[in-house]
Every structure is written in C-alpha cells, then in structure tokens.
mmCIF file with all atom_site columns, C-alpha atoms in Angstrom:
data_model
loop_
_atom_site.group_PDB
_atom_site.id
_atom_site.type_symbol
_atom_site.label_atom_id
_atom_site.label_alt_id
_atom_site.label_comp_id
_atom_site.label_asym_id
_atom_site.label_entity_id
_atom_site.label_seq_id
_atom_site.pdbx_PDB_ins_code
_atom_site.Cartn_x
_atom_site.Cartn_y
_atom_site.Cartn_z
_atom_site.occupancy
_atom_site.B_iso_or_equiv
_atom_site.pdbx_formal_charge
_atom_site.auth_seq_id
_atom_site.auth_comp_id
_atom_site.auth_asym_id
_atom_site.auth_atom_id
_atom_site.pdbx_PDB_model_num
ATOM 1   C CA . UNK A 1 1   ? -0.763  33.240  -22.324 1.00 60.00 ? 1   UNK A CA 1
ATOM 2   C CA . UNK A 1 2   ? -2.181  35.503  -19.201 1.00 73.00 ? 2   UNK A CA 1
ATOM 3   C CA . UNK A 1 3   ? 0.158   35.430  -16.615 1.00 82.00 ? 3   UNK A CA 1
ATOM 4   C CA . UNK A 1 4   ? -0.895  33.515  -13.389 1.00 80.00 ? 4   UNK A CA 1
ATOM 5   C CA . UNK A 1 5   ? 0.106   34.731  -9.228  1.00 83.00 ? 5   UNK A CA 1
ATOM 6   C CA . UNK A 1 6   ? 1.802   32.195  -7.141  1.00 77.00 ? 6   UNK A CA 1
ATOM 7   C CA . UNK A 1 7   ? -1.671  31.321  -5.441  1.00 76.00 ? 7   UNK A CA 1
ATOM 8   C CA . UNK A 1 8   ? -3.344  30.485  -8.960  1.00 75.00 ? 8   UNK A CA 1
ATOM 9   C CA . UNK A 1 9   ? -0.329  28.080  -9.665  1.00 70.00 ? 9   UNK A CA 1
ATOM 10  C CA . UNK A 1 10  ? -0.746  26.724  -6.678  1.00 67.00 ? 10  UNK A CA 1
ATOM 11  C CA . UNK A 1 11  ? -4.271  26.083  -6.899  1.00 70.00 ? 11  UNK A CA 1
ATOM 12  C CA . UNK A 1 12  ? -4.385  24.929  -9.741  1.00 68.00 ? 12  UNK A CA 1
ATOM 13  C CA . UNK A 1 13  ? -1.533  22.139  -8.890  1.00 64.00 ? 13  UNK A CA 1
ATOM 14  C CA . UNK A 1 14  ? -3.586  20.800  -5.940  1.00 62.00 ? 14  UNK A CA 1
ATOM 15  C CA . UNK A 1 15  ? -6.468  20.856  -8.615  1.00 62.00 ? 15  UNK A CA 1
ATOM 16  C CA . UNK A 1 16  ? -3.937  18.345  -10.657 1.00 69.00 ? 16  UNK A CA 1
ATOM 17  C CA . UNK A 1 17  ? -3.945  16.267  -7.900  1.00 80.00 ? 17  UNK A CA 1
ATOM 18  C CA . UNK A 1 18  ? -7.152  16.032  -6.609  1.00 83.00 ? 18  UNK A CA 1
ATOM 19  C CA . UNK A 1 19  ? -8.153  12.363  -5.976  1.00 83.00 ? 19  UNK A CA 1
ATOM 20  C CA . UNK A 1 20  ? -11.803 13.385  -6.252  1.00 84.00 ? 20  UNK A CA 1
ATOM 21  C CA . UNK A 1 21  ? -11.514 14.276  -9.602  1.00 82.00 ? 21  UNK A CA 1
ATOM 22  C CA . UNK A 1 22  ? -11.601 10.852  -12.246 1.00 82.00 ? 22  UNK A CA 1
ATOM 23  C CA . UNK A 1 23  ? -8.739  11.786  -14.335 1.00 82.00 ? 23  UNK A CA 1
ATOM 24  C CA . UNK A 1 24  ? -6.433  12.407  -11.052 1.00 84.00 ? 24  UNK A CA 1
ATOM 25  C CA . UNK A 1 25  ? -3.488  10.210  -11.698 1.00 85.00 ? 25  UNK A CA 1
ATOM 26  C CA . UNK A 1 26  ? -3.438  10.181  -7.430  1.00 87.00 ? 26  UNK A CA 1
ATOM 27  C CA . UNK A 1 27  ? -6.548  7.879   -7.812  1.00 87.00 ? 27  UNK A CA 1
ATOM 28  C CA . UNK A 1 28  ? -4.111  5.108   -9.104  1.00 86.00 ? 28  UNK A CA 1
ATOM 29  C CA . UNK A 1 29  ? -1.913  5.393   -5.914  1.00 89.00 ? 29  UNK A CA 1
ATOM 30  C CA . UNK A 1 30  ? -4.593  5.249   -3.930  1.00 90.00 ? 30  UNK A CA 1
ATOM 31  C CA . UNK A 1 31  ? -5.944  2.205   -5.527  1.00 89.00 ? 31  UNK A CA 1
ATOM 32  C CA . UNK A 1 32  ? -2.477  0.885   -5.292  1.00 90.00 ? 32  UNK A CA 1
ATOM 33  C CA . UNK A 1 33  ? -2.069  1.432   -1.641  1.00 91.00 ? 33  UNK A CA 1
ATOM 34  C CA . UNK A 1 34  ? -5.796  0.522   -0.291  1.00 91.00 ? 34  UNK A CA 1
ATOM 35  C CA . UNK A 1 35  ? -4.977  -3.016  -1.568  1.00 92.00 ? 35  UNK A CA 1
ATOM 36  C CA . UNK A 1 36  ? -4.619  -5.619  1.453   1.00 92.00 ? 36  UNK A CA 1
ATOM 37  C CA . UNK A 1 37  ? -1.500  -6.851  0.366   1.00 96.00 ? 37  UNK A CA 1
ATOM 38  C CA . UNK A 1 38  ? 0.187   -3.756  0.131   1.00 95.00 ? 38  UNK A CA 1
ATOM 39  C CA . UNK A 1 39  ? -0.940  -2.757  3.290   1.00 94.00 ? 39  UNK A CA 1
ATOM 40  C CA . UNK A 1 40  ? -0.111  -6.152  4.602   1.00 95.00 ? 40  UNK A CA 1
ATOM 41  C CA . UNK A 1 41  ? 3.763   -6.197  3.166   1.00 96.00 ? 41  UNK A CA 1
ATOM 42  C CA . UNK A 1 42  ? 4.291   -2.840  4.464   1.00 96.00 ? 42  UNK A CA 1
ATOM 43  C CA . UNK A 1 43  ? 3.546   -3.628  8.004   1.00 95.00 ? 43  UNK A CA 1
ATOM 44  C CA . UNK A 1 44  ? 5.091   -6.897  7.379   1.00 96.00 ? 44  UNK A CA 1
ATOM 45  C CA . UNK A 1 45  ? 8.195   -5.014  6.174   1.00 97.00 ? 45  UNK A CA 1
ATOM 46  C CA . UNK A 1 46  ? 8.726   -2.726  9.335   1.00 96.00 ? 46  UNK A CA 1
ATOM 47  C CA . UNK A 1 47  ? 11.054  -4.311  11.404  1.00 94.00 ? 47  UNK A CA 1
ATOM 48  C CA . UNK A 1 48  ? 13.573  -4.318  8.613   1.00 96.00 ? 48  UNK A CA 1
ATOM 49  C CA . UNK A 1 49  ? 14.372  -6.421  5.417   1.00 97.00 ? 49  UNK A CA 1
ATOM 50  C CA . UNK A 1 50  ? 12.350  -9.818  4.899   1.00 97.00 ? 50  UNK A CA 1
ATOM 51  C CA . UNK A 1 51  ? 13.470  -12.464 2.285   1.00 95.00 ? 51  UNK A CA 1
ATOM 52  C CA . UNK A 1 52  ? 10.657  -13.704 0.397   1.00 94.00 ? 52  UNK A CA 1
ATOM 53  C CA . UNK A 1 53  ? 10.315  -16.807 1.733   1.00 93.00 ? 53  UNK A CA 1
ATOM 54  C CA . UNK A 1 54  ? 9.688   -14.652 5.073   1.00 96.00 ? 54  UNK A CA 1
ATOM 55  C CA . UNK A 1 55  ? 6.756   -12.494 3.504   1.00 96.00 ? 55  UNK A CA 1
ATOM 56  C CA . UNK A 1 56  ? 5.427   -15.871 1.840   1.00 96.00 ? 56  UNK A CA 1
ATOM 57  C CA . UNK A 1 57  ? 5.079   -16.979 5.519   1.00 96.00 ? 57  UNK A CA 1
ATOM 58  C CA . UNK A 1 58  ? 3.786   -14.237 7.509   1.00 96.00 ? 58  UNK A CA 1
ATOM 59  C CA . UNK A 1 59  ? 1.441   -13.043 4.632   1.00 96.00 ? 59  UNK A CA 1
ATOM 60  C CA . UNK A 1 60  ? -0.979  -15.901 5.492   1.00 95.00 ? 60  UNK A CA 1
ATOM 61  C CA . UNK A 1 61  ? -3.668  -16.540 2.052   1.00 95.00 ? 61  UNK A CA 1
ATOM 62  C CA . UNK A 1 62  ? -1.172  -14.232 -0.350  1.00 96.00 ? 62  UNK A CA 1
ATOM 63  C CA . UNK A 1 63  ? -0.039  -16.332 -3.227  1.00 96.00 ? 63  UNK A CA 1
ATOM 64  C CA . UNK A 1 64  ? 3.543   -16.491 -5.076  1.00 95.00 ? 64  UNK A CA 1
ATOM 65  C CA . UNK A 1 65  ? 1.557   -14.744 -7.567  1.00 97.00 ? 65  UNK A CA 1
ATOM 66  C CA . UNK A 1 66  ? 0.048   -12.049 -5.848  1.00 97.00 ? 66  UNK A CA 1
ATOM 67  C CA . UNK A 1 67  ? 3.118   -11.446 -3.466  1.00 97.00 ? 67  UNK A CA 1
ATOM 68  C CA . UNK A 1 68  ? 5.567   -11.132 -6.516  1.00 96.00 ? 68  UNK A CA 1
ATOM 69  C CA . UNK A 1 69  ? 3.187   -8.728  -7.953  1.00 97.00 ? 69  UNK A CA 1
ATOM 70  C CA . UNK A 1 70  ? 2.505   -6.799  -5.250  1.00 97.00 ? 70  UNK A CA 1
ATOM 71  C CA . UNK A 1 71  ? 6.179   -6.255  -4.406  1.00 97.00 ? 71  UNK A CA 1
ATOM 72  C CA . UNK A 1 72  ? 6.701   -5.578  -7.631  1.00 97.00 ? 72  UNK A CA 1
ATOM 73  C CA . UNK A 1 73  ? 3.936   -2.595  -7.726  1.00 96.00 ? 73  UNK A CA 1
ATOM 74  C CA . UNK A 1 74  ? 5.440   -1.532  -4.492  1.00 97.00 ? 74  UNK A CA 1
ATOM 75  C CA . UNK A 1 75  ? 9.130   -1.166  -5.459  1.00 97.00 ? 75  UNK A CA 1
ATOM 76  C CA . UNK A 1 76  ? 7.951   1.012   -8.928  1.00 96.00 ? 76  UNK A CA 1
ATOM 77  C CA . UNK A 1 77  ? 6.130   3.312   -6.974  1.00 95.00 ? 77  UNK A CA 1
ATOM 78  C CA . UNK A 1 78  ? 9.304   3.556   -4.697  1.00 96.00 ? 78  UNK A CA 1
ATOM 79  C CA . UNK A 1 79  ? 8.081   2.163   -1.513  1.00 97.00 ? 79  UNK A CA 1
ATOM 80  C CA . UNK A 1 80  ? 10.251  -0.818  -1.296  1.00 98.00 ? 80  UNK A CA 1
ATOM 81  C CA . UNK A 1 81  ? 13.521  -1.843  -2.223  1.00 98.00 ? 81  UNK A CA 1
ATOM 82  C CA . UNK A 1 82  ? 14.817  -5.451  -3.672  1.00 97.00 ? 82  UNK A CA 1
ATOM 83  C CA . UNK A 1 83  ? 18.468  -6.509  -3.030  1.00 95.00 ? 83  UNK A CA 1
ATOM 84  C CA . UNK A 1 84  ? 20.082  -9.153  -4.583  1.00 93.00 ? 84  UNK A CA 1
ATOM 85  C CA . UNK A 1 85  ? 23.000  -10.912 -2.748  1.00 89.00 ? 85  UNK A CA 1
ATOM 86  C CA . UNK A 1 86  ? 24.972  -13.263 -5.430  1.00 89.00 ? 86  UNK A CA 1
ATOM 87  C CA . UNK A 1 87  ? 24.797  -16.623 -2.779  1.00 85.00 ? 87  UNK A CA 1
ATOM 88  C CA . UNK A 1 88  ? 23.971  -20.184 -3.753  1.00 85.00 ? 88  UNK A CA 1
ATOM 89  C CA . UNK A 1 89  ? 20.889  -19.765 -3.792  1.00 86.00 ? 89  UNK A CA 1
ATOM 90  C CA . UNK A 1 90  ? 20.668  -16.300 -5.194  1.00 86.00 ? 90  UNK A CA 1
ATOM 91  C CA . UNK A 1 91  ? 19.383  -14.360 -1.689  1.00 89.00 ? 91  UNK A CA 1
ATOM 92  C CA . UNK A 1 92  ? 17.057  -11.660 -2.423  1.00 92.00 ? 92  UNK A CA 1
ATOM 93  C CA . UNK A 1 93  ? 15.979  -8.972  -0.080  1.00 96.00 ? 93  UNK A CA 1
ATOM 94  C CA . UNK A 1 94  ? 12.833  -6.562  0.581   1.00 98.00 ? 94  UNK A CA 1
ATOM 95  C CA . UNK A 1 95  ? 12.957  -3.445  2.327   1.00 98.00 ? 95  UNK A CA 1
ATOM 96  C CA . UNK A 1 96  ? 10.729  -0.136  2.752   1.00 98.00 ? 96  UNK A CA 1
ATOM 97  C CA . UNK A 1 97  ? 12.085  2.994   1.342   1.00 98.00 ? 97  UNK A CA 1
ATOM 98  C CA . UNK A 1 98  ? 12.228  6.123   3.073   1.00 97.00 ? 98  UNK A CA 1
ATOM 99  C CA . UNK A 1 99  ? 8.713   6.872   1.288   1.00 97.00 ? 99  UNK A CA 1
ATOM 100 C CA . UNK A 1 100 ? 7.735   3.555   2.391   1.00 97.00 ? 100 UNK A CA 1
ATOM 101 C CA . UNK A 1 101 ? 8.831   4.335   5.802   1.00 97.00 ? 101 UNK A CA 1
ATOM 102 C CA . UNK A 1 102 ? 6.181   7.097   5.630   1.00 97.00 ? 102 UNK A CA 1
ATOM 103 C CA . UNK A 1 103 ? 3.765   4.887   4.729   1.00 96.00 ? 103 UNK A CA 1
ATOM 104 C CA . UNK A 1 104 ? 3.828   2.885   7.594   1.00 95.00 ? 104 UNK A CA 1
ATOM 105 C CA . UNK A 1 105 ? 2.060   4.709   10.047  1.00 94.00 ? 105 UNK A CA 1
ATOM 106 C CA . UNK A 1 106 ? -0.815  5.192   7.855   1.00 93.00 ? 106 UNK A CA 1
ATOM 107 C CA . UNK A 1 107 ? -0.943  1.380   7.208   1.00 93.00 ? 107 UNK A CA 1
ATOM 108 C CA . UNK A 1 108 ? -0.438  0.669   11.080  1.00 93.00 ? 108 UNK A CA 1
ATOM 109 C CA . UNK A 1 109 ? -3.145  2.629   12.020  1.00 93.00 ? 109 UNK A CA 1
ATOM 110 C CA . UNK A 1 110 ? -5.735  0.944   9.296   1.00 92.00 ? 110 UNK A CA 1
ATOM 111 C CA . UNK A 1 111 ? -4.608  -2.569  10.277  1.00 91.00 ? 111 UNK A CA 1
ATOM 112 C CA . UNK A 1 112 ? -4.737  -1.971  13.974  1.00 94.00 ? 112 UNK A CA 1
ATOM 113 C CA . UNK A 1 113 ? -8.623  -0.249  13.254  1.00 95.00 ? 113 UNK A CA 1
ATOM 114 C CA . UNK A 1 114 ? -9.280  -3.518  11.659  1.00 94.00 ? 114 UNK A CA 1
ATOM 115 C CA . UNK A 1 115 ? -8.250  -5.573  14.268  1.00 94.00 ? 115 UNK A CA 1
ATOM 116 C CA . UNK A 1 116 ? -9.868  -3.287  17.140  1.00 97.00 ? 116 UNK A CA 1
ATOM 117 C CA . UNK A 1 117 ? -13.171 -2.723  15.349  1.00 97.00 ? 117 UNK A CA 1
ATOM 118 C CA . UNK A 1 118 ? -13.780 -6.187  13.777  1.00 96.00 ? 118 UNK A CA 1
ATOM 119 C CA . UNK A 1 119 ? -16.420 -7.643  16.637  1.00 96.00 ? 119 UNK A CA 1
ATOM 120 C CA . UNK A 1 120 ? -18.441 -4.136  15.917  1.00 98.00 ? 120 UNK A CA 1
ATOM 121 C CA . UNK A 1 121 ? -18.211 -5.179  12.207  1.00 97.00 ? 121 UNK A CA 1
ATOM 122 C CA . UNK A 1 122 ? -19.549 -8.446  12.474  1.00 97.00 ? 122 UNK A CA 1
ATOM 123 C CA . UNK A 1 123 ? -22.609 -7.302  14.550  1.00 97.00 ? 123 UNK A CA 1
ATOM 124 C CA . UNK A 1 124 ? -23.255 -4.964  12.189  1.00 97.00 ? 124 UNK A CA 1
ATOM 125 C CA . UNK A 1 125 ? -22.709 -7.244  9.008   1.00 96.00 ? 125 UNK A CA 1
ATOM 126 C CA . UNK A 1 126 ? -25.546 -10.287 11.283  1.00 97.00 ? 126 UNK A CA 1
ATOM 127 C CA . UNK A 1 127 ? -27.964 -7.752  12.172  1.00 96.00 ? 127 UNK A CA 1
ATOM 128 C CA . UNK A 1 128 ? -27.871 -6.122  8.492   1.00 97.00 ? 128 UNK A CA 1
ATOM 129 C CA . UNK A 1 129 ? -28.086 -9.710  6.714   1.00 96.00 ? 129 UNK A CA 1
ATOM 130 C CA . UNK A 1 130 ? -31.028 -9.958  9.687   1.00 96.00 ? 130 UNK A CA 1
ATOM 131 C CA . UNK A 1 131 ? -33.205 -7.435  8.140   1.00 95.00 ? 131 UNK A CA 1
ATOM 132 C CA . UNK A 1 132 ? -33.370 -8.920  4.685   1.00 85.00 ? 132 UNK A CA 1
#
C-alpha cells in the first residue's frame, strides 16, 4: 500500500463526499433535507419544543402520515429530538438538536426566498405556459 501525504487524504475524503458524484452517500441527506416538510418542521421547530398536535397545526396540508415520517427521518439523522413525558395522555415532545439548530438558518433563508420571490415565480410560470 503506497503511502499517501496529508493533502492526498484529504482530497480524497472530500472526494468521498462529493454530492456530485452518484454513489455519494451526502446525496441522501440532501434529498432528505430539500424535502418541504423537513424544511417546514425545522422552521416550525425554532422557537423551541412543539407537541405534535402543534406541528399537525401549523404544518398546514402535512398529513399524520407524512409528519410522523418526516420526524421520524429527522430525529435518525440527528436533527431533532423526541421526549416522552409519562402524563395521561402520554405527552410527547419535538425539539431541534444542536445539528438541527445549524440547520435552521439554511432552511430560514430558503423559506423566506420562497415567500419573497413567489410573485416573480408565477409570472414566470403564466408567461412560460403562454408560449406553448
């Protein structure tokens, strides 16, 4: 086995890593995290910890389904914990992570492009249907 310099092992770690390339296992966390809902529950989770029943409401569209799956996916990868308070009923608790935490600005910033951009969107959607 040749032996490799500091650079080379570092380059070659980026290279492991590189969402660009198919087999990058950073392409799954990116598909994970450019999903509305997860975007969505983050921001939905910044003030602190939501019950479900809060998410439920202020997610607007998300199903049980999709909400229980999505905080699922989000508390494997690490980005939110779950809490469970023995209560009649049971009270159960989501909160971001410290990784979550540094999530949040992305997600901020995509949601508040969204919202700013969204009347240039739809002009450009009517005059593109307009054309053919």
């Amino acid at each position: 086995m040749p032996t490799r310099t500091a650079a080379q092992r570092r380059t070659e770690a980026k290279r492991e890593y590189d969402a660009y390339l198919a087999e990058c296992p950073a392409r799954q966390l990116l598909d994970r995290i450019a999903d509305k809902w997860v975007s969505l529950t983050v921001t939905a989770l910044a003030d602190g910890p939501k019950r479900y029943s809060d998410l439920h409401r202020r997610l607007a569209g998300v199903s049980q389904k999709m909400l229980t799956q999505t905080l699922r996916h989000l508390e494997r990868d690490g980005l939110v914990t779950r809490t469970v308070t023995p209560a009649v009923p049971v009270r159960v608790d989501y909160a971001l992570t410290p990784l979550g935490r540094s999530l949040l600005p992305v997600m901020r910033a995509i949601k508040g492009w969204a919202e700013d951009h969204m009347a240039e969107v739809w002009e450009a959607r009517v005059a593109y249907d307009a054309r053919g």
